[in-house]
Amino acid sequence: MKFLLVLVLIPACVWADHEHGHHDMSYVVKSHDDLVTYRHFCAEKVHASAELVEQYKKWQYPDDAVTRCYMECVFEKFGFYDPEHGFDVHKVHVQLSGAGSTVDHNDETHQKIAHCAETHSKEADSCSRAYHAGMCFMNANLRLVQHSVQV
């Protein structure tokens, strides 16, 4: 189950749009139960097959239309991705740090999140932006993300 939480949190971290200043410092860190609820909702919303859902549980996210929109949906439900504005890097960073943690938005983690979000901010559609930014962050920081969500 921790893997599922990490899955949702990692890509979310990638999509913060800190340049637009739409971050909200009152962001409430979401729980594992929230993640489970979001995963079920989003799998149904995008009509993900049982096979795809099983792949997601194993950290396997194929680059297909269903998976891209599934990831976008989960990030939206977490409250740190918006199709119009992209990711709120600050919220992603707070989520990864966990409830009650002090977050230094000038640290290396924040910069990595911002880099991935910015690198993919010009993709043609929202699902692709969310997916590719999330994969960027996961591929570059998987160990860090796994550690940061072990609550």
Coordinates of C-alpha atoms in Angstrom, one line a residue:
M1 CA 0.0 0.0 0.0
K2 CA 2.9 2.4 0.6
F3 CA 3.9 1.9 -3.0
L4 CA 0.5 3.2 -4.0
L5 CA 0.8 6.2 -1.9
V6 CA 4.2 6.9 -3.3
L7 CA 2.9 6.4 -6.8
V8 CA 0.4 9.1 -6.3
L9 CA 2.7 11.4 -4.4
I10 CA 5.6 11.3 -6.7
P11 CA 4.0 12.5 -9.8
A12 CA 2.1 15.0 -7.9
C13 CA 5.3 16.6 -6.7
V14 CA 6.3 17.1 -10.2
W15 CA 3.5 19.4 -11.2
A16 CA 3.8 22.4 -9.1
D17 CA 3.5 25.7 -10.9
H18 CA 5.3 27.8 -8.4
E19 CA 6.0 30.6 -10.9
H20 CA 2.3 31.4 -11.0
G21 CA 2.2 31.7 -7.3
H22 CA -1.0 29.8 -6.8
H23 CA 0.3 27.7 -3.9
D24 CA -1.7 27.6 -0.7
M25 CA 0.3 27.3 2.5
S26 CA -2.8 25.9 4.2
Y27 CA -2.6 22.6 2.2
V28 CA -3.6 19.6 4.2
V29 CA -1.5 16.5 3.8
K30 CA -3.6 13.7 2.4
S31 CA -3.7 10.2 4.0
H32 CA -3.2 6.7 2.7
D33 CA -7.0 6.3 2.9
D34 CA -7.4 9.4 0.7
L35 CA -5.1 7.8 -1.8
V36 CA -7.1 4.6 -1.9
T37 CA -10.3 6.6 -2.4
Y38 CA -8.7 8.7 -5.2
R39 CA -7.2 5.7 -7.0
H40 CA -10.6 3.9 -7.1
F41 CA -12.4 7.1 -8.3
C42 CA -9.8 7.8 -11.0
A43 CA -9.6 4.2 -12.2
E44 CA -13.4 4.3 -12.8
K45 CA -13.3 7.8 -14.3
V46 CA -10.8 6.8 -17.0
H47 CA -12.1 3.3 -17.4
A48 CA -8.8 1.7 -16.5
S49 CA -8.8 -2.0 -17.0
A50 CA -8.1 -4.4 -14.1
E51 CA -4.8 -5.2 -15.7
L52 CA -3.8 -1.6 -15.8
V53 CA -4.7 -1.1 -12.2
E54 CA -2.6 -4.1 -11.3
Q55 CA 0.3 -2.5 -13.2
Y56 CA -0.1 0.7 -11.3
K57 CA 0.2 -1.2 -8.0
K58 CA 3.6 -2.5 -9.2
W59 CA 4.9 0.9 -10.2
Q60 CA 4.4 0.2 -13.9
Y61 CA 2.8 3.1 -15.7
P62 CA 2.7 2.6 -19.4
D63 CA 2.7 5.7 -21.6
D64 CA -0.9 5.4 -22.9
A65 CA -3.9 7.7 -22.9
V66 CA -5.7 5.9 -20.0
T67 CA -2.7 5.9 -17.7
R68 CA -1.8 9.6 -18.4
C69 CA -5.3 10.7 -17.6
Y70 CA -5.5 8.4 -14.5
M71 CA -2.4 10.1 -13.1
E72 CA -3.8 13.5 -13.9
C73 CA -7.0 12.6 -12.0
V74 CA -5.1 11.4 -9.0
F75 CA -3.0 14.5 -8.8
E76 CA -6.1 16.7 -9.1
K77 CA -7.8 14.8 -6.3
F78 CA -4.7 15.4 -4.1
G79 CA -5.2 19.1 -4.8
F80 CA -1.8 19.9 -6.2
Y81 CA -2.5 19.7 -9.9
D82 CA -4.8 21.8 -12.0
P83 CA -5.2 21.3 -15.7
E84 CA -5.1 25.1 -16.3
H85 CA -2.2 26.0 -14.0
G86 CA -0.3 22.8 -13.7
F87 CA 1.4 21.7 -10.5
D88 CA 1.7 23.6 -7.4
V89 CA 5.2 22.6 -6.4
H90 CA 4.8 23.9 -2.9
K91 CA 1.8 21.6 -2.2
V92 CA 3.6 18.6 -3.8
H93 CA 6.6 19.3 -1.6
V94 CA 4.4 19.6 1.6
Q95 CA 2.6 16.3 0.7
L96 CA 5.9 14.4 0.2
S97 CA 7.3 15.8 3.5
G98 CA 4.3 14.6 5.4
A99 CA 2.0 16.0 8.1
G100 CA 3.8 18.2 10.7
S101 CA 7.0 18.4 8.8
T102 CA 8.9 21.7 8.2
V103 CA 9.4 22.2 4.5
D104 CA 12.3 24.3 3.1
H105 CA 11.1 25.4 -0.4
N106 CA 14.7 26.4 -1.2
D107 CA 16.1 22.8 -0.8
E108 CA 17.2 20.4 -3.5
T109 CA 14.0 18.4 -3.3
H110 CA 11.9 21.4 -4.1
Q111 CA 14.2 22.3 -7.0
K112 CA 13.9 18.8 -8.5
I113 CA 10.1 18.9 -8.3
A114 CA 10.1 22.3 -9.9
H115 CA 12.5 21.2 -12.7
C116 CA 10.3 18.3 -13.7
A117 CA 7.1 20.4 -13.6
E118 CA 8.7 23.1 -15.7
T119 CA 10.3 20.7 -18.2
H120 CA 6.9 19.2 -19.1
S121 CA 4.7 22.3 -18.7
K122 CA 4.4 22.9 -22.5
E123 CA 3.1 19.5 -23.5
A124 CA 0.0 19.5 -25.7
D125 CA -2.6 18.2 -23.2
S126 CA -3.1 18.2 -19.5
C127 CA -3.0 14.4 -19.1
S128 CA 0.4 14.3 -20.9
R129 CA 1.8 17.2 -18.8
A130 CA 0.8 15.4 -15.6
Y131 CA 2.0 12.0 -16.6
H132 CA 5.4 13.0 -18.0
A133 CA 6.2 15.4 -15.2
G134 CA 5.3 12.7 -12.7
M135 CA 7.4 10.1 -14.4
C136 CA 10.3 12.6 -14.5
F137 CA 10.2 13.0 -10.8
M138 CA 9.7 9.3 -10.1
N139 CA 12.6 8.3 -12.3
A140 CA 14.9 10.8 -10.8
N141 CA 13.9 10.5 -7.2
L142 CA 12.2 7.2 -6.5
R143 CA 14.3 6.4 -3.4
L144 CA 13.7 9.9 -2.0
V145 CA 10.0 9.7 -2.7
Q146 CA 9.6 6.2 -1.1
H147 CA 11.4 7.4 2.0
S148 CA 9.4 10.6 2.3
V149 CA 6.0 8.9 2.2
Q150 CA 6.8 6.2 4.8
V151 CA 4.5 7.6 7.4

